[in-house]
Structures are given as structure tokens and as C-alpha cells.
């Protein structure tokens, strides 16, 4: 390998194309000029800084690649498919089942975007399934059937090497695919943000492994700032919530049990995966008796992900509370009406302290398919057709949104609402900014009082 210390690095050049600006780094090694184009100034500046640092440290530069010998990336010798599989295995033990599933989906979309065509005679859907359910699933990959192995072998041979990411057009094409549905529609902004977050993690891993010099994926600037904001049309009013809970209570077999589940979400704002993990002992009732506020101690979450993604092989993953350390809990106030309902259910079903507070039919975890089906039946039976077709209460999670909005609109301090809800104040405002109302008259009265005081002072 021919190397030299004759290196010159020039300032970053700024260019403007038809669609976006670009930034070019130019340098010469042994009299031979090199250049590299980036979509953001930060990426260009980072790459230039690495070149300058190498020259100051007296490192030799490769004459053929124009890069520092010690920092020469291995992108051209590493295939994308092999690297994506390696990334999956590296992060698998450290992340939740839901994160594993989301990562697999992002890697599947990126891999299909990098392929020029599908395997001959194999439908695109089978290729996507082979990638998401087998290639990027550490637990299942070694047990893939022969037809899946054949598809994955073809994909491995027909995906490019990692140096494809040095081409801005390739990066642009991948990001376009990540933001487009199969039918040509636009992907939800929250999903695009999730895809890009995974892709940034992949690129950082490539940098750490010495495969890439910098992250080629630009930071997102065009995503809707409040993409996660809740549409106020999704919120239920008190009359609608009461009708839904009453209808569910009157169903045979599981009506009263599921009413307790939905009432818990509505009155405490818990996430469904937190409510299904509650035990009888988590309901702390004061010794003074009926008609008193109680507390619910939230200590775990059991989201339903799928047995192929969990370490236990069950459909529900057992996780600590969101944004909390292992073993941490939070206490949520339980109003007297809900406390009375839950205590009646405990007595009627003869539940023990270690039993689930809202169990499934056979005592296990309440299945999402069960409560989602009951909720849809209740909406169809109690809401007018035009309301049923609207976003109002369409998702079970809207019960939580309704309660948190009610707390905010009734003057509960945001910091307290965030504590009860298990989220941050910033996330609270970003999510419910469009739903906060009912306080304008009080605020205007305060402004009037301030104006009157100023007028009196001037007089």
C-alpha cells in the first residue's frame, strides 16, 4: 500500500442544487485531488475535521483512497445484509421486544430499498416476510425453513456493500422509501421518526466498527414538529364514556371484568400494558373505608409484542415502567367510584393479593385482541353511526388521552399530571397541546386584573 504525508485540506465548499444545498470537502494526497459531498454542513465539517486531525497527528494517507491509513473504512468489503444481521444480533440482548420488532421492520424496508429487483419468481411479500420475521430475528434465524433460507441467500448476494451509503442519492432513495407506503401513500410522521431513529443507530454502529467514517443520514428537519400531537376529536366526553362502560358491564361472561379494565384506564390514565400487569395488592385502599380515594401502585408493564420477539417465548414482554429505572414505581390516584368497583370485583372473583387485578378469562394476561374487540363492539352499539365512524374513542389508548386531557383542563399542574402519567412535562405539552381548553376565560380575567392594576397605578 502506497502512503504519503503530502496532504492538503481545503475549506468546505457550499453548493446549491435544484432540490437542496450540498457541502463538498476537497483535499489532495500526494498531489492527487479528492472530494466528497455531503447533504449537511455538520457531516462535511465532521469529515474534514477527521482529515485535519490525521494530518496534525502525522498519520500516513493512502494514495489510492485518499484517506488516513489508520482510519480507512472497510465499507467496500462489508455487505449491507451481513452488517444488518450483525447489528441485529449485537443489540438484541439489550433492547425490549418492541424495539426488536421495530428495528426488524426498519431494516427490512431499507434492505428492500437497496435491492435493484426481487428474487425471480418470489413475490415481494415473501421477501419482506423472510427479512422481518427471520433474517432480523436473532431467535428464529437459525430455524428458518429451506425456502426462506434460499430467499435470504439471494438477498445477501444482491444487496450492495456498505460503501453504497457514501452516495447521497442512495441515502435519498432509502429515506424516500421509508416515508412511503406500499400503496404510494405517505407514512405517518411518527413512523418516519422511528425509522430514522433506528437508521441513525445503525450508522453509529457502523462508525464504531470502523466501517463508515460518519453518519450519512441527515438529521430530519422537515418532519412535522408536533407529529405526536393528539387530535381532540379522539377524546370522549363523560356521557360517552359512561355509556360505553355501562354497555360493557352488561355483557355476559366477561362484561364486569372488562368494565373494570376499561374503567381503570379511563379514571387513572394508565397505559393498557400497565393495567394488565397490575396485581390485587397494587390497589392500596385507606383503612377509613368506603368513599375514600385509594392509590394504585404501578410497577411494571407487559406490552403485547408477539412470542417470536420476547425472551420468554410468550406474547407479552415483561418490562419496567417506561422512562424509569428497574424496580421504580409510580403512584396514581384512584377515585372512590373506581376503588369501589375494583373492590367489588376482587370480592366477587375471590382474587388473592398476588392475582392479577384485571386478569384474562383463565387468570393470565388479558389479551389485547379480547379487549380491543369488546371495545369496538361497545362503540358500535352505543355511539351514533357518524360518531362511530369518527376518531372518537377509536383506540383503547384514547381512554388514557381523555383522562390526561381532563386533568390538564381542570387545572392540575402539568408536573403532577406528568408524574401520574409516567411521562415528561415536555412530552405532555407536545402531545396534548391541541386539546387543552376551558381555561381561556380565567386567563383573560387575570389579564384584565393586571390591566386594571396598571391603570390604577398610572392614575
XYZ file of C-alpha atoms in Angstrom:
459
model
C 0.000 0.000 0.000
C 1.488 3.336 -1.117
C 1.218 6.060 1.504
C 2.336 9.675 1.795
C 2.419 12.546 4.248
C 1.888 15.135 1.499
C -1.681 16.145 2.351
C -3.577 19.421 1.935
C -7.136 20.032 3.121
C -9.179 22.965 1.800
C -12.191 24.752 3.258
C -15.683 23.353 2.780
C -17.399 24.432 -0.419
C -21.088 25.183 -0.426
C -23.152 24.359 -3.482
C -26.823 24.636 -4.300
C -28.674 22.120 -6.415
C -32.232 22.094 -7.682
C -33.595 20.361 -4.596
C -31.233 21.131 -1.728
C -27.885 22.592 -0.762
C -24.792 20.410 -0.583
C -21.390 20.722 1.076
C -18.177 19.486 -0.509
C -14.902 18.603 1.207
C -11.805 18.859 -1.025
C -8.312 17.628 -0.203
C -5.222 16.379 -2.017
C -2.985 13.422 -1.210
C 0.397 13.271 -2.953
C -0.817 15.827 -5.493
C -3.954 13.860 -6.348
C -7.147 15.714 -5.590
C -10.101 14.109 -3.828
C -13.536 15.352 -2.953
C -16.576 14.121 -1.038
C -20.084 15.654 -0.997
C -22.417 15.758 1.997
C -26.023 16.881 2.404
C -25.438 18.803 5.645
C -22.673 21.108 6.847
C -22.321 19.120 10.094
C -21.446 15.921 8.205
C -18.994 17.722 5.945
C -17.360 19.535 8.858
C -17.008 16.281 10.819
C -15.322 14.528 7.909
C -12.986 17.471 7.275
C -12.077 17.574 10.967
C -11.022 13.909 10.815
C -8.738 14.644 7.873
C -7.164 17.648 9.581
C -6.676 15.729 12.832
C -4.918 12.927 10.955
C -2.532 15.351 9.267
C -1.673 17.023 12.598
C -1.055 13.607 14.156
C 1.388 12.729 11.365
C -0.620 9.789 10.090
C 0.126 8.483 6.583
C -2.578 8.754 3.940
C -3.356 6.024 1.430
C -2.516 7.205 -2.110
C -5.361 5.266 -3.735
C -8.248 6.094 -1.378
C -7.004 9.473 -0.175
C -7.890 8.546 3.413
C -5.781 8.207 6.548
C -4.352 4.706 6.689
C -5.492 4.077 10.267
C -8.984 5.440 9.633
C -9.557 3.783 6.303
C -13.102 2.432 6.392
C -13.937 -1.122 5.432
C -17.199 -0.200 3.742
C -16.299 -1.708 0.388
C -15.574 -5.113 1.934
C -18.707 -5.397 4.132
C -22.078 -6.283 2.640
C -25.157 -4.455 3.852
C -27.110 -7.649 4.570
C -24.326 -9.171 6.683
C -23.863 -5.906 8.548
C -27.602 -5.538 9.244
C -27.706 -9.062 10.652
C -24.653 -8.322 12.807
C -26.293 -5.131 14.108
C -29.463 -7.065 14.962
C -27.538 -9.645 16.979
C -25.426 -7.017 18.745
C -28.385 -5.055 20.092
C -30.799 -7.988 20.668
C -29.907 -8.741 24.326
C -30.033 -5.067 25.365
C -33.375 -3.879 23.973
C -37.052 -4.574 24.516
C -39.154 -6.886 22.369
C -40.969 -3.914 20.865
C -37.653 -2.270 19.923
C -36.532 -5.531 18.297
C -39.710 -5.671 16.237
C -39.431 -2.032 15.147
C -35.762 -2.478 14.241
C -36.548 -5.533 12.125
C -39.213 -3.636 10.216
C -36.895 -0.694 9.513
C -34.062 -2.970 8.381
C -36.472 -4.866 6.149
C -37.615 -1.681 4.420
C -34.045 -0.424 3.996
C -32.850 -3.766 2.606
C -35.616 -3.947 0.008
C -34.871 -0.346 -0.954
C -31.215 -1.208 -1.564
C -32.059 -4.144 -3.856
C -32.462 -3.458 -7.566
C -35.054 -6.226 -8.029
C -36.752 -9.094 -6.188
C -35.688 -12.747 -6.461
C -37.093 -14.252 -9.691
C -40.466 -15.879 -9.138
C -40.709 -14.791 -5.484
C -43.481 -12.335 -4.533
C -42.339 -9.159 -2.812
C -44.419 -10.019 0.236
C -42.479 -13.245 0.793
C -39.206 -11.333 0.586
C -40.393 -8.818 3.185
C -41.593 -11.606 5.498
C -38.322 -13.507 5.157
C -36.384 -10.405 6.161
C -38.534 -9.088 9.004
C -39.569 -12.420 10.565
C -36.398 -14.454 10.041
C -33.275 -12.565 8.935
C -33.588 -9.799 11.525
C -34.867 -12.016 14.331
C -31.956 -13.456 16.292
C -34.079 -16.126 17.961
C -35.558 -17.508 14.730
C -32.892 -17.060 12.053
C -31.204 -20.440 12.592
C -34.551 -22.225 12.315
C -35.686 -20.691 9.031
C -37.244 -23.154 6.550
C -35.412 -24.002 3.349
C -37.449 -21.716 1.096
C -36.747 -18.766 3.415
C -33.040 -19.628 3.526
C -32.986 -19.621 -0.281
C -34.624 -16.187 -0.427
C -32.239 -14.756 2.160
C -29.255 -16.197 0.302
C -30.367 -14.394 -2.844
C -30.863 -11.152 -0.911
C -27.400 -11.461 0.638
C -25.820 -11.786 -2.807
C -27.770 -8.925 -4.350
C -27.522 -6.186 -1.750
C -24.668 -3.688 -2.089
C -21.711 -3.188 0.187
C -21.677 -0.542 2.872
C -19.952 1.977 0.638
C -23.340 2.470 -1.010
C -24.090 4.790 1.901
C -21.415 7.210 0.691
C -23.641 8.042 -2.284
C -26.065 10.862 -1.341
C -28.527 9.674 -3.986
C -28.711 6.231 -2.386
C -29.381 7.784 1.008
C -32.078 9.973 -0.515
C -33.740 6.969 -2.181
C -33.786 4.968 1.057
C -35.303 7.833 3.021
C -37.949 8.242 0.323
C -38.910 4.568 0.630
C -39.027 4.820 4.421
C -41.575 7.616 4.090
C -43.802 5.906 1.503
C -46.428 3.192 1.970
C -46.721 0.254 -0.410
C -49.792 1.865 -1.984
C -47.896 5.090 -2.581
C -49.355 6.984 0.367
C -47.351 8.828 2.979
C -46.150 7.094 6.123
C -47.261 8.661 9.410
C -44.761 11.196 10.737
C -44.316 9.218 13.964
C -43.352 6.105 11.971
C -40.881 8.072 9.848
C -39.242 9.408 13.002
C -38.993 5.876 14.376
C -37.434 4.567 11.143
C -34.883 7.369 11.070
C -34.025 6.857 14.727
C -33.254 3.185 14.041
C -31.249 4.089 10.948
C -29.125 6.559 12.926
C -28.365 3.786 15.440
C -27.301 1.519 12.589
C -24.948 4.161 11.212
C -23.425 4.891 14.598
C -22.709 1.196 14.975
C -21.013 1.239 11.561
C -18.813 4.147 12.667
C -17.825 2.373 15.884
C -16.919 -0.743 13.892
C -14.722 1.316 11.582
C -16.896 0.637 8.542
C -18.053 4.218 7.912
C -16.344 7.491 8.734
C -19.502 9.448 9.503
C -23.283 9.154 9.623
C -24.544 9.689 6.059
C -28.190 10.083 7.119
C -29.039 13.784 7.541
C -30.892 14.956 10.601
C -34.571 15.392 9.919
C -35.722 18.978 9.639
C -38.886 18.670 7.607
C -40.919 16.381 9.862
C -43.961 17.936 11.441
C -42.848 19.343 14.760
C -45.970 18.190 16.573
C -46.356 14.890 14.751
C -47.300 13.182 18.005
C -49.981 15.715 18.961
C -53.364 14.214 19.759
C -56.369 15.155 17.657
C -59.030 16.409 20.079
C -61.655 14.503 18.087
C -60.295 11.303 19.634
C -61.338 12.339 23.134
C -64.512 11.040 24.768
C -66.901 13.157 26.800
C -68.219 11.975 30.166
C -71.587 10.871 28.772
C -69.995 8.761 26.040
C -67.566 7.155 28.492
C -70.397 6.301 30.897
C -72.488 4.737 28.111
C -69.557 2.627 26.915
C -68.700 1.362 30.421
C -72.333 0.582 31.221
C -72.821 -1.363 27.982
C -69.651 -3.392 28.594
C -70.741 -4.167 32.191
C -73.962 -5.769 30.982
C -72.257 -8.253 28.675
C -72.389 -11.875 29.776
C -69.314 -13.815 30.905
C -66.609 -11.125 30.714
C -68.575 -7.888 30.906
C -67.870 -6.904 34.512
C -64.234 -7.991 34.276
C -63.608 -5.910 31.147
C -65.556 -2.982 32.581
C -63.045 -2.932 35.444
C -60.200 -2.875 32.901
C -61.605 -0.018 30.813
C -62.657 1.935 33.921
C -59.092 1.685 35.237
C -57.752 3.220 32.028
C -60.387 5.936 31.997
C -60.136 7.051 35.634
C -56.366 6.689 36.158
C -54.868 7.330 32.704
C -52.779 4.157 32.761
C -51.383 2.661 29.592
C -53.085 -0.647 28.651
C -49.811 -2.563 29.088
C -49.540 -1.155 32.619
C -53.132 -2.005 33.547
C -52.820 -5.662 32.521
C -49.733 -6.003 34.766
C -51.486 -4.758 37.944
C -51.889 -7.139 40.888
C -54.588 -7.045 43.549
C -52.013 -5.907 46.078
C -51.282 -2.848 43.918
C -54.647 -1.351 44.916
C -53.950 0.408 48.203
C -57.221 1.317 49.973
C -57.227 3.520 53.107
C -58.438 1.898 56.313
C -61.164 4.529 56.731
C -63.405 2.503 54.416
C -65.786 3.273 51.543
C -65.995 6.585 49.720
C -62.289 7.372 50.033
C -59.617 7.885 47.432
C -57.236 4.969 47.021
C -53.841 4.604 45.371
C -52.723 2.344 42.548
C -49.039 1.408 42.618
C -47.799 0.955 39.041
C -44.613 -1.089 38.900
C -44.440 -2.975 35.588
C -45.673 -3.109 32.010
C -46.488 -6.123 29.853
C -46.921 -4.938 26.256
C -48.212 -7.483 23.763
C -45.496 -7.851 21.127
C -45.550 -11.472 19.953
C -43.824 -14.599 21.197
C -41.199 -14.515 18.431
C -39.720 -11.279 19.823
C -39.710 -11.914 23.588
C -37.063 -13.747 25.609
C -39.722 -15.725 27.478
C -41.433 -17.007 24.345
C -44.776 -15.532 25.475
C -46.869 -12.949 23.652
C -46.326 -10.321 26.354
C -42.970 -8.794 27.164
C -42.252 -8.107 30.835
C -40.751 -4.645 31.119
C -40.033 -1.965 33.691
C -42.042 1.221 33.567
C -41.435 3.483 30.596
C -38.653 6.046 31.185
C -37.981 4.601 34.673
C -35.155 2.563 36.130
C -35.539 -1.089 37.006
C -37.611 -1.510 40.184
C -39.006 2.038 40.218
C -42.745 2.557 40.738
C -45.203 5.408 40.495
C -48.410 6.051 42.409
C -51.604 7.084 40.626
C -54.705 8.349 42.467
C -57.735 6.057 42.272
C -61.106 7.857 42.718
C -63.750 6.396 45.072
C -66.004 5.209 42.223
C -63.208 3.152 40.654
C -61.963 1.915 44.040
C -65.460 0.667 44.906
C -65.816 -1.080 41.534
C -62.427 -2.798 41.808
C -63.020 -3.925 45.385
C -66.355 -5.426 44.389
C -64.652 -7.324 41.551
C -61.954 -8.623 43.898
C -64.534 -9.934 46.336
C -66.818 -11.399 43.679
C -63.980 -13.259 41.925
C -62.242 -14.196 45.222
C -58.966 -12.801 43.959
C -55.846 -13.183 46.097
C -53.274 -10.398 46.646
C -50.871 -11.947 44.110
C -53.574 -12.383 41.426
C -53.948 -10.016 38.514
C -56.311 -7.150 39.203
C -57.778 -7.350 35.679
C -56.973 -10.893 34.512
C -57.795 -12.711 31.314
C -60.550 -15.283 31.215
C -58.303 -18.022 32.580
C -56.358 -15.855 35.024
C -53.438 -14.980 32.751
C -52.628 -11.745 30.964
C -55.643 -10.038 29.399
C -55.163 -10.393 25.637
C -55.206 -7.275 23.502
C -57.402 -8.947 20.880
C -60.050 -9.583 23.553
C -60.337 -6.068 24.937
C -59.960 -4.392 21.525
C -62.819 -6.500 20.130
C -65.054 -5.697 23.110
C -64.248 -2.002 22.802
C -65.177 -1.964 19.122
C -68.480 -3.738 19.859
C -69.252 -1.181 22.587
C -68.542 1.790 20.320
C -70.697 0.343 17.547
C -73.577 -0.330 19.962
C -73.582 2.961 21.889
C -72.329 5.659 19.527
C -74.319 7.123 16.624
C -73.081 5.859 13.230
C -71.377 9.145 12.339
C -69.581 9.217 15.698
C -68.581 5.554 15.423
C -67.031 6.316 12.019
C -65.127 9.273 13.508
C -61.857 9.128 15.501
C -63.783 9.484 18.805
C -62.505 6.781 21.152
C -61.462 4.608 18.229
C -58.477 3.218 20.108
C -58.480 1.869 23.643
C -55.498 4.150 24.272
C -57.849 7.114 23.797
C -59.159 6.463 27.317
C -55.734 7.498 28.638
C -55.662 10.536 26.348
C -59.099 11.562 27.605
C -58.124 11.362 31.282
C -54.827 13.236 30.900
C -56.582 15.985 28.962
C -59.266 16.255 31.647
C -56.611 16.623 34.329
C -54.869 19.402 32.409
C -58.087 21.224 31.563
C -59.206 21.133 35.196
C -56.122 22.938 36.412
C -53.986 20.055 37.691
C -50.353 21.268 37.474
C -48.629 19.772 34.417
C -45.751 18.486 36.549
C -48.216 16.489 38.658
C -50.045 15.164 35.599
C -46.717 14.097 34.094
C -45.829 12.272 37.332
C -49.134 10.393 37.432
C -48.972 9.614 33.707
C -45.367 8.424 33.735
C -44.129 10.890 31.134
C -42.289 14.215 30.928
C -43.806 17.696 31.007
C -42.308 18.416 27.583
C -43.893 15.299 26.098
C -47.160 16.150 27.824
C -47.367 19.566 26.187
C -46.221 18.262 22.800
C -48.883 15.531 22.862
C -51.856 17.421 24.288
C -51.202 20.993 23.138
C -54.199 20.900 20.792
C -56.539 19.502 23.457
C -56.013 21.960 26.287
C -59.024 24.258 26.567
C -61.525 25.664 29.034
C -59.073 27.963 30.836
C -59.166 30.912 28.423
C -61.875 32.814 30.318
C -59.955 32.537 33.591
C -56.738 33.661 31.917
C -58.462 36.647 30.325
C -59.846 37.648 33.706
C -56.317 37.569 35.113
C -55.136 39.774 32.244
C -57.979 42.216 32.942
C -56.953 42.362 36.601
C -53.349 43.075 35.604
C -54.505 45.835 33.235
C -56.741 47.390 35.913
C -53.859 47.415 38.400
C -51.588 49.143 35.878
C -54.270 51.757 35.073
C -54.732 52.498 38.774
C -51.003 52.936 39.213
C -50.804 55.395 36.320
C -53.781 57.392 37.587
